mmCIF file of C-alpha atoms in Angstrom:
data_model
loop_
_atom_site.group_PDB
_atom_site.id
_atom_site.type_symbol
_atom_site.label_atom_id
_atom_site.label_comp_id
_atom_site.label_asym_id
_atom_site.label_seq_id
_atom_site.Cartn_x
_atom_site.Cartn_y
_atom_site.Cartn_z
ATOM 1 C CA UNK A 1 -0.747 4.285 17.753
ATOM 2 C CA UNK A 2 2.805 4.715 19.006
ATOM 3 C CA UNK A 3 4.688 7.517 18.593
ATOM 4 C CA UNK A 4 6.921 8.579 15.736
ATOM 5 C CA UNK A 5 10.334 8.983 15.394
ATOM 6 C CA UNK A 6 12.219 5.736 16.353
ATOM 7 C CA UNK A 7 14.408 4.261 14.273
ATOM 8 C CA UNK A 8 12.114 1.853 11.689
ATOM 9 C CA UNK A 9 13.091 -1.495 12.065
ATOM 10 C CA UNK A 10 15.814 -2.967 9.436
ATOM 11 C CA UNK A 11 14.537 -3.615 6.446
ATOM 12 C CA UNK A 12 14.388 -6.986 4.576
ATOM 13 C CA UNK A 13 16.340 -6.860 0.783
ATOM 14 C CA UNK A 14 13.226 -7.099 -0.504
ATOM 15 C CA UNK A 15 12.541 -2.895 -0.142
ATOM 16 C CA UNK A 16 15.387 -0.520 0.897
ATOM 17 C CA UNK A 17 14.460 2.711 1.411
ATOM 18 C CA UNK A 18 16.213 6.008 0.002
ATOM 19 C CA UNK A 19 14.158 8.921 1.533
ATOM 20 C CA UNK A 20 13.143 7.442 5.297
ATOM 21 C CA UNK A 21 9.575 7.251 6.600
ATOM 22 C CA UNK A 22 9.940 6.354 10.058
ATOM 23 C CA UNK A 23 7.892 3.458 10.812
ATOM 24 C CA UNK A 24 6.107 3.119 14.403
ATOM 25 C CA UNK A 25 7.204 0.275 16.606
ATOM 26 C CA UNK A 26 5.247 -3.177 15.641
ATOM 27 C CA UNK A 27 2.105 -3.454 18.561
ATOM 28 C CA UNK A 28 3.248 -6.725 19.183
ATOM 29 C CA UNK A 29 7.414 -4.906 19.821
ATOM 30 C CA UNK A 30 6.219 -4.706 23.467
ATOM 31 C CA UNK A 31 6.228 -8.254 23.757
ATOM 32 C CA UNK A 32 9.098 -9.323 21.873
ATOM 33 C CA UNK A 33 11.805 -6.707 22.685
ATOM 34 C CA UNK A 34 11.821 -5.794 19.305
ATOM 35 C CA UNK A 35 10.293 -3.416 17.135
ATOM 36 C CA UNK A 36 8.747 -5.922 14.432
ATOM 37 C CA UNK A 37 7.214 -8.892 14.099
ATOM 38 C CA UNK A 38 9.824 -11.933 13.681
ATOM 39 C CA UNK A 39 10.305 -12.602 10.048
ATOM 40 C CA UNK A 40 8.554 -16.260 8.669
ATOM 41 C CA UNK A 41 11.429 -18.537 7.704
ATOM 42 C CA UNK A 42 11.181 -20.253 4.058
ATOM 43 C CA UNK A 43 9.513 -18.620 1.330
ATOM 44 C CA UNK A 44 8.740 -15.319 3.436
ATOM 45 C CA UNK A 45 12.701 -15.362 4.053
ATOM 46 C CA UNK A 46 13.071 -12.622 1.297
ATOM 47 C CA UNK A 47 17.071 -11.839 1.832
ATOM 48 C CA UNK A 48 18.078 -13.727 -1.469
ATOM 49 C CA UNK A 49 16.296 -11.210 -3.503
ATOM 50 C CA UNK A 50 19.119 -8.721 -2.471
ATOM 51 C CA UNK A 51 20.739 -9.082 -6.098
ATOM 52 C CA UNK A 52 17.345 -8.244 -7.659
ATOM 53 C CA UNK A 53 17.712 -4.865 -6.375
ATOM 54 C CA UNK A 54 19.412 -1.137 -7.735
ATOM 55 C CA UNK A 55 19.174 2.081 -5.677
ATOM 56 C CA UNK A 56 18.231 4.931 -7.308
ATOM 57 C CA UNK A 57 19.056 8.979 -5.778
ATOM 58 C CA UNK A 58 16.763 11.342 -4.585
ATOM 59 C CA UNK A 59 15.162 13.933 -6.971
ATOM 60 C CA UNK A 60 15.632 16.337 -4.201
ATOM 61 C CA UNK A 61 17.004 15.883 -1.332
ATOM 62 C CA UNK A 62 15.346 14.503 1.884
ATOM 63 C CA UNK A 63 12.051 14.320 -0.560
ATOM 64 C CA UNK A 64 12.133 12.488 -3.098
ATOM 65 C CA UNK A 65 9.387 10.388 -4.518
ATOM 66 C CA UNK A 66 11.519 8.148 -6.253
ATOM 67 C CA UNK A 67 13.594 5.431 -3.973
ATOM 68 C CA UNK A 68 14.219 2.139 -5.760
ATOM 69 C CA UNK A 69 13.481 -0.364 -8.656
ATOM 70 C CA UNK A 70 14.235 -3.800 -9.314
ATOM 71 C CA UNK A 71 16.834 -5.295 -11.762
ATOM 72 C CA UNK A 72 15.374 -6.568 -14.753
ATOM 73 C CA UNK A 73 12.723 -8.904 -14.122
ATOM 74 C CA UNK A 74 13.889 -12.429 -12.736
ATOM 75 C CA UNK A 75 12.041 -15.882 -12.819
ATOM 76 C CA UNK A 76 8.892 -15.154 -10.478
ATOM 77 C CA UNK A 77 9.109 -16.375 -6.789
ATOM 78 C CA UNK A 78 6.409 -18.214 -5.868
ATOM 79 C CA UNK A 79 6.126 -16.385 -2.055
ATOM 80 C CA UNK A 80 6.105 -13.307 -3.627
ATOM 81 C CA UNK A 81 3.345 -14.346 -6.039
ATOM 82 C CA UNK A 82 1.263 -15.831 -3.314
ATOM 83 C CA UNK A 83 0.265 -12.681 -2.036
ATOM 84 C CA UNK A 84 -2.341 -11.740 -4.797
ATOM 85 C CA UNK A 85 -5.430 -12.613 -3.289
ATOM 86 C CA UNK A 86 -7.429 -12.539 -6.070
ATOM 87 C CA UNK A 87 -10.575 -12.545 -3.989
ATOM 88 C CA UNK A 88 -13.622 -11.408 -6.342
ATOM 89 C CA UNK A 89 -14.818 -10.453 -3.240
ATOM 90 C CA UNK A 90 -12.257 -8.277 -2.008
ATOM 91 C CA UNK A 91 -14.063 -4.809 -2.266
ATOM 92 C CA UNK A 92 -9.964 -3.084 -1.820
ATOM 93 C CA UNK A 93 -8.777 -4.653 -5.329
ATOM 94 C CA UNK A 94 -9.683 -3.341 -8.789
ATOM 95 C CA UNK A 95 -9.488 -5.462 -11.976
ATOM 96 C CA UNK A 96 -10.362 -8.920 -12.796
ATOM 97 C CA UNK A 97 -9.036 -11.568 -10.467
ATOM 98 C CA UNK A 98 -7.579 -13.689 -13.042
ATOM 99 C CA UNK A 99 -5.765 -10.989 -14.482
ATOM 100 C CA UNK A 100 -2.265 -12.468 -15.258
ATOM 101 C CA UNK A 101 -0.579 -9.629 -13.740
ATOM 102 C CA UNK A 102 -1.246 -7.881 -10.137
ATOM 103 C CA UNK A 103 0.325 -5.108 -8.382
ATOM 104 C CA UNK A 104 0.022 -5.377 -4.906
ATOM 105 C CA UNK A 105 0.681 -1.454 -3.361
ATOM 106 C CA UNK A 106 1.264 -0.900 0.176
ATOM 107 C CA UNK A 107 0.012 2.756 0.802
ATOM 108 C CA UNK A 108 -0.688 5.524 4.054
ATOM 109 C CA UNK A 109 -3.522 7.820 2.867
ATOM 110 C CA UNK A 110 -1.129 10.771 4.397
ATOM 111 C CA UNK A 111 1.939 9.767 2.264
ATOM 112 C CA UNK A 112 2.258 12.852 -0.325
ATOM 113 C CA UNK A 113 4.139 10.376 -2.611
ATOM 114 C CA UNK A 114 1.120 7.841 -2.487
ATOM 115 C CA UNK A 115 -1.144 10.645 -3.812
ATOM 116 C CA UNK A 116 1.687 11.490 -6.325
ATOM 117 C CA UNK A 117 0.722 8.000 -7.910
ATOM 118 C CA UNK A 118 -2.913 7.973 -7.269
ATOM 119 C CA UNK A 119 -3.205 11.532 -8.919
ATOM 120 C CA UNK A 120 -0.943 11.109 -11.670
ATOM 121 C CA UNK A 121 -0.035 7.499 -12.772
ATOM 122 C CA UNK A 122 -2.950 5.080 -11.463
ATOM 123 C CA UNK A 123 -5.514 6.946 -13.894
ATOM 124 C CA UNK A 124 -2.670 5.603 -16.288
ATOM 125 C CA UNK A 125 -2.516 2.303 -15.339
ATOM 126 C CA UNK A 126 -6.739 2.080 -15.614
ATOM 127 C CA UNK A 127 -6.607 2.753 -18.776
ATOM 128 C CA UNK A 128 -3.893 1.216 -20.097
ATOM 129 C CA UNK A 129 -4.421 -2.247 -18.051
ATOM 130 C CA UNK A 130 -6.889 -2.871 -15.998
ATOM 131 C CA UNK A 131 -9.641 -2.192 -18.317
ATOM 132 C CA UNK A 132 -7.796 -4.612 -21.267
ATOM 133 C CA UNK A 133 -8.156 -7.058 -18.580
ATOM 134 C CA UNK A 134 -4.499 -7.193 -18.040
ATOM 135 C CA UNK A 135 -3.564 -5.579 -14.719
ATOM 136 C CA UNK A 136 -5.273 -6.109 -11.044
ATOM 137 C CA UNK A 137 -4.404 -3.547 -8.555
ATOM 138 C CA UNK A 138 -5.061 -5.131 -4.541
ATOM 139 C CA UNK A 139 -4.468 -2.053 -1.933
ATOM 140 C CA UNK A 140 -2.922 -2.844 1.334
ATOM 141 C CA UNK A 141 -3.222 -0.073 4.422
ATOM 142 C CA UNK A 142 -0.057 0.610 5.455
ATOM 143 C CA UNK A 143 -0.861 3.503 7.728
ATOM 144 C CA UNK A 144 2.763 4.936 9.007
ATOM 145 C CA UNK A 145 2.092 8.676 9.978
ATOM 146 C CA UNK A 146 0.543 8.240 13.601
ATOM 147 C CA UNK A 147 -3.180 8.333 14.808
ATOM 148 C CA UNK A 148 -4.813 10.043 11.505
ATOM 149 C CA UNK A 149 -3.578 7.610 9.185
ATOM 150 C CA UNK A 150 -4.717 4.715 11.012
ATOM 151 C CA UNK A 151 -8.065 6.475 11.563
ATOM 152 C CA UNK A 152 -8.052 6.919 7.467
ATOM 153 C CA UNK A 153 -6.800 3.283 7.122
ATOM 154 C CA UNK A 154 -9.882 2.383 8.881
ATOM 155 C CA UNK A 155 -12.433 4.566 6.879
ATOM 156 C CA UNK A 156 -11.144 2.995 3.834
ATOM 157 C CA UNK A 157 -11.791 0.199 4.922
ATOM 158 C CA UNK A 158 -15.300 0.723 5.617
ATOM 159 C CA UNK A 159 -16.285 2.160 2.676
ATOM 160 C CA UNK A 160 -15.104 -1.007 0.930
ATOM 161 C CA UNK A 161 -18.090 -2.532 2.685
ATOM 162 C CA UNK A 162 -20.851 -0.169 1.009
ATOM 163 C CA UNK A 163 -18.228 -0.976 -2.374
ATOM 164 C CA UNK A 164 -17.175 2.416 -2.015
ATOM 165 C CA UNK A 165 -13.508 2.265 -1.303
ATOM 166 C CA UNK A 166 -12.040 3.389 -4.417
ATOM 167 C CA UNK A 167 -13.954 6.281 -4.684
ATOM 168 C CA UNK A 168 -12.976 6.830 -0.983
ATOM 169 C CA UNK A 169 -9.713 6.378 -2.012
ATOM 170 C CA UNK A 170 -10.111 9.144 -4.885
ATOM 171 C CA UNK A 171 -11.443 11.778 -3.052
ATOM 172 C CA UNK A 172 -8.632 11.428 0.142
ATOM 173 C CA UNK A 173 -6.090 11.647 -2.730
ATOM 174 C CA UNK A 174 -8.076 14.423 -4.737
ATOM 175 C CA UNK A 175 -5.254 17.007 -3.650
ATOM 176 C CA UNK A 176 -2.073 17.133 -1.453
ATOM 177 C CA UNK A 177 -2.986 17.490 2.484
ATOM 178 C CA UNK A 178 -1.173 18.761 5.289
ATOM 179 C CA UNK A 179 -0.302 15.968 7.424
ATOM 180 C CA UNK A 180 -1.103 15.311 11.127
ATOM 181 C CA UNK A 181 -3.033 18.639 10.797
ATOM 182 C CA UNK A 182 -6.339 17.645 11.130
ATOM 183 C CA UNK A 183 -7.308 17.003 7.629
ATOM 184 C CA UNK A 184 -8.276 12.700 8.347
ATOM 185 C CA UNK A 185 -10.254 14.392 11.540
ATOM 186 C CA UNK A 186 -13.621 11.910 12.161
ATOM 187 C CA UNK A 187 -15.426 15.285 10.550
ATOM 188 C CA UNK A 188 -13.971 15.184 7.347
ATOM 189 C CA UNK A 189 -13.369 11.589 7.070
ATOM 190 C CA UNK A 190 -17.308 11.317 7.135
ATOM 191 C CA UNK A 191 -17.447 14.347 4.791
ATOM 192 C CA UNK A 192 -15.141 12.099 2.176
ATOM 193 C CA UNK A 193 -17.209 9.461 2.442
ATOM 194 C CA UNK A 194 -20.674 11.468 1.821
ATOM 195 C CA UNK A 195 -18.359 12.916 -1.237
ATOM 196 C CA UNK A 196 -17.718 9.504 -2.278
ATOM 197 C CA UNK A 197 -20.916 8.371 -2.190
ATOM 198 C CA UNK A 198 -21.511 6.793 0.822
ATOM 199 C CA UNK A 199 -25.627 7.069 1.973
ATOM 200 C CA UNK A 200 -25.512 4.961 5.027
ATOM 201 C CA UNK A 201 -23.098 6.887 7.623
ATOM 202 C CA UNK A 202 -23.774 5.270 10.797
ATOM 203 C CA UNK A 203 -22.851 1.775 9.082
ATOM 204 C CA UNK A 204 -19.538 3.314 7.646
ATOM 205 C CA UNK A 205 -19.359 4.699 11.312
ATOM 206 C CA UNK A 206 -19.966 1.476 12.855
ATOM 207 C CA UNK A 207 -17.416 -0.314 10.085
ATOM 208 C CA UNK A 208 -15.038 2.028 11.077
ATOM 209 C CA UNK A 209 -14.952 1.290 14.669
ATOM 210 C CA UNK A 210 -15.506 -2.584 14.417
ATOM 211 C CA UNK A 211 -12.846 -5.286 15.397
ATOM 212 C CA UNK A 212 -13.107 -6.381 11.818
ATOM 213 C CA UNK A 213 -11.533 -3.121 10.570
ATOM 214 C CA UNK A 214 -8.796 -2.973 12.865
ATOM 215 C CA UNK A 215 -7.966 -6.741 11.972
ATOM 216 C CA UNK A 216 -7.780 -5.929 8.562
ATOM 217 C CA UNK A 217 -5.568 -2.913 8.400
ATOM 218 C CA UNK A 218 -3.504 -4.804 11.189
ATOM 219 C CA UNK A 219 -3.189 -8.118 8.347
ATOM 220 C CA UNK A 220 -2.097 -5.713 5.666
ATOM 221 C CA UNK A 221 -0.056 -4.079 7.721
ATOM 222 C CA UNK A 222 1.768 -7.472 9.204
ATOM 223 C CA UNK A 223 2.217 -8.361 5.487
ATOM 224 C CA UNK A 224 3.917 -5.209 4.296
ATOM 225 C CA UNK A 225 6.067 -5.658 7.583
ATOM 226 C CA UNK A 226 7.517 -9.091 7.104
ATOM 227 C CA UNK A 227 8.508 -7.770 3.403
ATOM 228 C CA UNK A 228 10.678 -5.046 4.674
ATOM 229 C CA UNK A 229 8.580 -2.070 3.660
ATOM 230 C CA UNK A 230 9.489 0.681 5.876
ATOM 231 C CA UNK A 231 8.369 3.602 3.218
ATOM 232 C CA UNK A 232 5.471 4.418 0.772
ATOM 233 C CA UNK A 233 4.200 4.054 -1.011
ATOM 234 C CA UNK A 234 5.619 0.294 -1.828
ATOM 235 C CA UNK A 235 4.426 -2.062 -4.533
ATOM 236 C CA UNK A 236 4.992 -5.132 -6.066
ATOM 237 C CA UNK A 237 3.981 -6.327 -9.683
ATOM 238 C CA UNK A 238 4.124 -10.035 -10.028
ATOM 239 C CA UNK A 239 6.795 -10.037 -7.158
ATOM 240 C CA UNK A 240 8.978 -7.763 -8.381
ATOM 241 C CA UNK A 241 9.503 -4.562 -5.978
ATOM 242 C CA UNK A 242 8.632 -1.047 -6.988
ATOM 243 C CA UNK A 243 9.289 1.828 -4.210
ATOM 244 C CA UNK A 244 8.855 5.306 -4.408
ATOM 245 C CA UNK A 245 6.369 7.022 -6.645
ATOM 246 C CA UNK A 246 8.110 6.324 -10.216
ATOM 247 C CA UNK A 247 7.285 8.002 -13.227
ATOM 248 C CA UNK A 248 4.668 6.293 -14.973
ATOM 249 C CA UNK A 249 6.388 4.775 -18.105
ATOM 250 C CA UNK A 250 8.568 2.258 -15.142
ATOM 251 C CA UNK A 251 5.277 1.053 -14.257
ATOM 252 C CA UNK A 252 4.154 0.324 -17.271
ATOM 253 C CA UNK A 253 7.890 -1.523 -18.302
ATOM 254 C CA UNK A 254 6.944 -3.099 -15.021
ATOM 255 C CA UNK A 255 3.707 -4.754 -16.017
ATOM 256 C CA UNK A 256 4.320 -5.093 -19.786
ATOM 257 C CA UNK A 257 7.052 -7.136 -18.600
ATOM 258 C CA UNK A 258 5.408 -9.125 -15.672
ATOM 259 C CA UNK A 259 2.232 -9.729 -18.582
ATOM 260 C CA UNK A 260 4.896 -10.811 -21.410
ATOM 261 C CA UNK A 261 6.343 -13.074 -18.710
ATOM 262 C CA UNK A 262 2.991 -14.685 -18.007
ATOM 263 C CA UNK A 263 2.323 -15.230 -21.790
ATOM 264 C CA UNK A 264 0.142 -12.584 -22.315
#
C-alpha cells in the first residue's frame, strides 16, 4: 500500500470533502502519471450533479464527522442507480435485494467516523428499514489508512465467505481503535473473526490471502474512486450522496424520501 500523505486526487462533484482523509495514490497512478484511475465518460461522468450538492461546516474543527449532504432529492440518475448490485448472493449486503431503496456506503474499518455510524445510526436504520423490507445496505471496502486497513478490508472480506461479514463488521466497529497502532494486526484480525463466529480459520486465512480478495476490495475500491470519494465514510441512497457520519434522523429523511420516490 503506498504511503500516506499526498495530496488525494480531485474529487468528482459527486462527493466534496470538508474534513480531508488523504487518499493513497491509485496502484494503477504509476502507470498513468496520475494519481487515479481516468474517470469513464457518459453516465460515470458525474460533474453535472454539482448543483445537487450543499456543504455543510465542521462540528469541530479538523474532525468533524459531518462533511456534506445533498440538495433535496432530484429525479434519480440512472448511473448512480446502477450501482446496487442487488446480488442475493452478495454475502457484504444486508436486506432484501428488491428492496426499493439501497444505500450503497463506502467505508475503511479504521475510519473513527465509519464506526460513529456503525455504532450509533446503522442499528437505527435495521430497525427502522431493513427489517420492513424497505432499505438494503451493500458495503464497499474503501480501505484509505495504509497497510492495516487494507489487511482489515481483506478479512472482511473473507468472513463474507463463511456468511460472517456483518458480524465481522460488528465486532471491528464494537469500540473506537487507535489507528495504524496495531489494533487490525493478523493476531487480532483472527481474534475478531473467532469473536464473530468464524470456526474454520485457516479458510478465512486462506480467503484472506487469495487473489479473489484482493480483486474485490480493489473493484470496490475503483468504484468509490471514479465517484470522487476521497473521505469516509461515503454513501449513497438511491444515488443521492451522503458524506460524513450524519446524525441519524438525515438518514432516515434520506431513505423515507428515496422509498416515497420509488412509490413505496
Amino acid at each position: 500500500m503506498a504511503s500516506l500523505g499526498l495530496a488525494p486526487r480531485k474529487p468528482t462533484a459527486l462527493f466534496r470533502p470538508i474534513h480531508t482523509v488523504f487518499v493513497p495514490p491509485h496502484p494503477q497512478a504509476r502507470h498513468r502519471g496520475r494519481s487515479g484511475p481516468r474517470r469513464r465518460r457518459g453516465g460515470r461522468d458525474l460533474r453535472a450533479h454539482a448543483g445537487r450538492l450543499r456543504e455543510g461546516r465542521d462540528e469541530a474543527a479538523g474532525e468533524s464527522a459531518v462533511a456534506s449532504v445533498s440538495a433535496a432529492p432530484a429525479p434519480a440518475d440512472e448511473s448512480l442507480l446502477a450501482l446496487a448490485r442487488r446480488d442475493p448472493s452478495d454475502a457484504l449486503a444486508v436486506g432484501r435485494a428488491d428492496a426499493p431503496v439501497v444505500m450503497i456506503e463506502y467505508s475503511d474499518f479504521q475510519c473513527p467516523f465509519c464506526g460513529q455510524f456503525a455504532r450509533e445510526t446503522k442499528p437505527e436504520l435495521l430497525r427502522s428499514y431493513v427489517d420492513k423490507g424497505v432499505l438494503r445496505i451493500e458495503w464497499r471496502s474503501f480501505p484509505v489508512f495504509g497497510e492495516e486497513s487494507e489487511q482489515a478490508a481483506l478479512a472482511g472480506w473473507a468472513a463474507g465467505q463463511q456468511k460472517k461479514f456483518w458480524p465481522f463488521h460488528d465486532v471491528a466497529y464494537s469500540k473506537p481503535r487507535e489507528r495504524n497502532a496495531g489494533e487490525f494486526s493478523a493476531e487480532n484480525l483472527i481474534d475478531m473473526a473467532r469473536e464473530a463466529g468464524i470456526t474454520d480459520i485457516e479458510r478465512f486465512q486462506a480467503d484472506m490471502a487469495s487473489d479473489k480478495a484482493r480483486s474485490a476490495v480493489q473493484k470496490d475500491r475503483e468504484e468509490g474512486y471514479n465517484l470522487g470519494v476521497t473521505s469516509t465514510p461515503a454513501f449513497l441512497i438511491n444515488g443521492r450522496p451522503i458524506l460524513g457520519a450524519q446524525p441519524t434522523a438525515t438518514f432516515d429523511e434520506a431513505v423515507e424520501a428515496a422509498a416515497k420516490a420509488a412509490g413505496r
